[in-house]
Amino acid sequence: MGESASPQVAVTGDPEVDHLNSTNALSLVLGMMLDQQYGVEHAFRGGWKVLNRFGTLDPAAIAAADPDEFAALCSETPAIHRFPVSMAGRLQELAAHVAAHYDGDVARLWNEADSGKELLKRVQALPGFGKQKSRIFVALLAKQLGVRPAGWEAVAGDYALDGYRSVADIVDPDSFQKVRDYKRQKKAAAKPSEA
């Protein structure tokens, strides 16, 4: 992910943070990892917070950091997540995985994937990425960054479709609100009706 003016991931509403997520692969992956039980706009600020507090987003440095000190850094207000200590540990696991499997260059995860199936497999191997989150991330890479290996639509499922289903569809405040509304409707529909 170079420093080009295009493409941009615009999730947080903060141009500086969105630029970091658009140009720093680890920051983007970290935001996706933190996007659980936490507002998406806050989750995707995680990389920016780590960079400003820790001084680097180098995976090897993060993986090698003292776990207690790193957890304390992630817990500073505003914390990186509602559960900052457990997420700090998961972030260090993620960084160690990237350092070990991609020589610290997380963008290799998608740049070297030969197919959508291979991309999904690589994403699912990341700590903190289950099947649904992985499918959403594949869709985000395709829709926001133009990473579209053959078969990406099939592995992303409904997240590949046009619409406002997930973070993959957020490009501005209007689309952000549409995704939020979709999630509320889906949550309401899943609740058992009162008789």
Short mmCIF file of C-alpha atoms in Angstrom, two decimals:
data_model
loop_
_atom_site.label_atom_id
_atom_site.label_comp_id
_atom_site.label_asym_id
_atom_site.label_seq_id
_atom_site.Cartn_x
_atom_site.Cartn_y
_atom_site.Cartn_z
CA MET A 1 0.00 0.00 0.00
CA GLY A 2 1.92 3.00 -1.22
CA GLU A 3 1.40 6.69 -0.58
CA SER A 4 -0.80 7.28 -3.65
CA ALA A 5 -3.77 9.64 -3.52
CA SER A 6 -6.13 6.80 -4.40
CA PRO A 7 -7.69 4.47 -3.05
CA GLN A 8 -8.80 5.58 0.38
CA VAL A 9 -10.39 3.77 3.30
CA ALA A 10 -12.73 6.32 4.87
CA VAL A 11 -14.20 4.77 7.99
CA THR A 12 -13.36 6.99 10.97
CA GLY A 13 -14.33 10.46 9.74
CA ASP A 14 -10.83 11.66 10.63
CA PRO A 15 -8.77 12.30 7.47
CA GLU A 16 -5.44 11.68 9.25
CA VAL A 17 -6.56 8.33 10.67
CA ASP A 18 -8.25 7.28 7.43
CA HIS A 19 -5.05 8.13 5.53
CA LEU A 20 -3.04 5.93 7.89
CA ASN A 21 -5.48 3.05 7.36
CA SER A 22 -5.23 3.59 3.60
CA THR A 23 -1.43 3.60 3.51
CA ASN A 24 -0.40 1.31 6.38
CA ALA A 25 -1.50 -2.29 5.99
CA LEU A 26 -1.03 -3.22 9.65
CA SER A 27 -3.17 -0.28 10.78
CA LEU A 28 -5.94 -1.44 8.44
CA VAL A 29 -5.76 -5.06 9.63
CA LEU A 30 -5.65 -3.92 13.25
CA GLY A 31 -8.79 -1.84 12.73
CA MET A 32 -10.59 -4.84 11.30
CA MET A 33 -9.41 -7.03 14.17
CA LEU A 34 -10.73 -4.51 16.73
CA ASP A 35 -14.10 -4.26 14.97
CA GLN A 36 -16.03 -6.44 17.38
CA GLN A 37 -18.19 -5.32 20.28
CA TYR A 38 -16.86 -1.84 19.56
CA GLY A 39 -17.94 0.94 17.21
CA VAL A 40 -16.35 0.59 13.78
CA GLU A 41 -15.20 4.22 13.72
CA HIS A 42 -13.41 3.66 17.04
CA ALA A 43 -11.99 0.26 16.09
CA PHE A 44 -10.32 1.69 13.00
CA ARG A 45 -8.59 4.35 15.14
CA GLY A 46 -6.64 1.59 16.91
CA GLY A 47 -3.61 1.67 14.61
CA TRP A 48 -3.34 5.44 14.90
CA LYS A 49 -3.45 5.20 18.72
CA VAL A 50 -0.76 2.50 18.78
CA LEU A 51 1.45 4.44 16.38
CA ASN A 52 1.19 7.63 18.42
CA ARG A 53 1.79 5.90 21.77
CA PHE A 54 4.25 3.18 20.80
CA GLY A 55 6.04 5.13 18.07
CA THR A 56 5.87 2.48 15.35
CA LEU A 57 3.60 -0.02 13.67
CA ASP A 58 6.48 -2.37 12.95
CA PRO A 59 5.10 -5.87 13.59
CA ALA A 60 8.38 -7.24 14.97
CA ALA A 61 8.66 -4.36 17.48
CA ILE A 62 5.04 -4.79 18.58
CA ALA A 63 5.43 -8.56 18.93
CA ALA A 64 8.61 -8.10 20.99
CA ALA A 65 7.17 -5.46 23.33
CA ASP A 66 6.75 -6.27 27.01
CA PRO A 67 3.15 -7.57 27.21
CA ASP A 68 2.29 -5.66 30.42
CA GLU A 69 3.73 -2.39 29.12
CA PHE A 70 2.01 -2.82 25.77
CA ALA A 71 -1.32 -3.59 27.48
CA ALA A 72 -0.92 -0.46 29.62
CA LEU A 73 -0.25 1.61 26.51
CA CYS A 74 -3.34 0.18 24.81
CA SER A 75 -5.42 0.91 27.93
CA GLU A 76 -4.58 4.62 28.05
CA THR A 77 -7.61 6.84 27.55
CA PRO A 78 -8.97 6.65 24.95
CA ALA A 79 -8.26 2.92 24.96
CA ILE A 80 -7.88 0.95 21.74
CA HIS A 81 -11.00 -1.12 22.59
CA ARG A 82 -13.61 -1.77 25.25
CA PHE A 83 -11.40 -4.68 26.32
CA PRO A 84 -7.95 -3.14 25.87
CA VAL A 85 -5.86 -5.71 27.75
CA SER A 86 -7.16 -8.76 25.88
CA MET A 87 -7.04 -6.87 22.58
CA ALA A 88 -3.47 -5.76 23.27
CA GLY A 89 -2.52 -9.42 23.63
CA ARG A 90 -4.34 -10.31 20.42
CA LEU A 91 -2.62 -7.43 18.63
CA GLN A 92 0.77 -8.78 19.72
CA GLU A 93 -0.24 -12.24 18.44
CA LEU A 94 -1.29 -10.67 15.13
CA ALA A 95 2.00 -8.77 14.88
CA ALA A 96 3.97 -11.94 15.64
CA HIS A 97 2.03 -13.80 12.93
CA VAL A 98 2.77 -11.07 10.39
CA ALA A 99 6.45 -10.99 11.39
CA ALA A 100 6.76 -14.77 11.12
CA HIS A 101 4.71 -15.42 7.96
CA TYR A 102 5.12 -12.23 5.93
CA ASP A 103 8.49 -10.86 7.10
CA GLY A 104 6.67 -7.97 8.75
CA ASP A 105 4.90 -6.87 5.55
CA VAL A 106 1.21 -7.57 6.12
CA ALA A 107 0.31 -6.33 2.62
CA ARG A 108 1.97 -9.50 1.29
CA LEU A 109 -1.00 -11.32 2.77
CA TRP A 110 -3.18 -9.99 -0.07
CA ASN A 111 -0.59 -8.97 -2.66
CA GLU A 112 0.69 -12.55 -2.95
CA ALA A 113 -2.66 -14.34 -2.80
CA ASP A 114 -3.32 -16.11 -6.12
CA SER A 115 -7.06 -16.45 -5.66
CA GLY A 116 -9.95 -15.32 -3.53
CA LYS A 117 -9.89 -18.70 -1.81
CA GLU A 118 -6.21 -18.29 -0.94
CA LEU A 119 -6.82 -14.74 0.29
CA LEU A 120 -9.64 -15.86 2.56
CA LYS A 121 -7.47 -18.69 3.92
CA ARG A 122 -4.65 -16.25 4.69
CA VAL A 123 -6.98 -13.75 6.38
CA GLN A 124 -8.64 -16.48 8.46
CA ALA A 125 -5.21 -17.54 9.73
CA LEU A 126 -4.79 -14.14 11.40
CA PRO A 127 -5.40 -14.06 15.16
CA GLY A 128 -8.80 -12.54 15.86
CA PHE A 129 -10.26 -13.26 12.41
CA GLY A 130 -13.14 -15.70 12.22
CA LYS A 131 -14.96 -16.66 9.03
CA GLN A 132 -17.40 -13.74 8.91
CA LYS A 133 -14.79 -11.10 9.75
CA SER A 134 -12.48 -12.62 7.13
CA ARG A 135 -15.19 -12.47 4.47
CA ILE A 136 -15.88 -8.83 5.33
CA PHE A 137 -12.17 -8.03 5.15
CA VAL A 138 -11.86 -9.66 1.73
CA ALA A 139 -14.78 -7.47 0.58
CA LEU A 140 -13.16 -4.37 2.12
CA LEU A 141 -9.89 -5.06 0.29
CA ALA A 142 -11.77 -5.52 -2.99
CA LYS A 143 -14.17 -2.61 -2.69
CA GLN A 144 -11.89 -0.03 -1.07
CA LEU A 145 -8.40 -0.94 -2.26
CA GLY A 146 -9.03 -2.75 -5.53
CA VAL A 147 -7.53 -6.05 -4.31
CA ARG A 148 -9.59 -8.47 -6.40
CA PRO A 149 -7.99 -11.86 -6.95
CA ALA A 150 -10.06 -14.27 -9.03
CA GLY A 151 -12.96 -15.63 -7.03
CA TRP A 152 -13.00 -12.95 -4.34
CA GLU A 153 -16.76 -12.44 -4.76
CA ALA A 154 -17.48 -16.09 -4.06
CA VAL A 155 -15.51 -16.15 -0.81
CA ALA A 156 -16.84 -12.77 0.35
CA GLY A 157 -20.42 -13.94 -0.22
CA ASP A 158 -23.11 -11.30 0.33
CA TYR A 159 -20.43 -8.83 1.45
CA ALA A 160 -19.30 -8.66 -2.20
CA LEU A 161 -22.72 -7.42 -3.32
CA ASP A 162 -23.58 -3.77 -3.83
CA GLY A 163 -25.27 -2.31 -0.78
CA TYR A 164 -24.52 -1.21 2.74
CA ARG A 165 -23.89 -4.38 4.77
CA SER A 166 -20.52 -3.85 6.43
CA VAL A 167 -17.42 -1.71 6.86
CA ALA A 168 -16.48 -2.77 3.33
CA ASP A 169 -19.25 -0.46 2.07
CA ILE A 170 -18.34 2.64 4.09
CA VAL A 171 -16.87 5.41 1.94
CA ASP A 172 -18.35 8.55 3.51
CA PRO A 173 -20.69 9.68 6.34
CA ASP A 174 -23.81 8.83 4.30
CA SER A 175 -22.73 5.25 3.59
CA PHE A 176 -21.59 4.93 7.22
CA GLN A 177 -25.13 5.77 8.37
CA LYS A 178 -26.65 3.34 5.86
CA VAL A 179 -24.44 0.51 7.14
CA ARG A 180 -25.36 1.39 10.73
CA ASP A 181 -29.08 1.41 9.82
CA TYR A 182 -28.74 -1.97 8.05
CA LYS A 183 -27.06 -3.49 11.12
CA ARG A 184 -29.79 -2.13 13.43
CA GLN A 185 -32.51 -3.55 11.19
CA LYS A 186 -30.79 -6.92 11.06
CA LYS A 187 -30.35 -6.97 14.83
CA ALA A 188 -34.00 -6.03 15.38
CA ALA A 189 -35.16 -8.74 12.95
CA ALA A 190 -33.08 -11.32 14.83
CA LYS A 191 -34.73 -10.55 18.18
CA PRO A 192 -37.58 -12.86 19.12
CA SER A 193 -40.89 -11.05 18.80
CA GLU A 194 -42.93 -10.49 21.93
CA ALA A 195 -46.28 -12.26 21.93
#
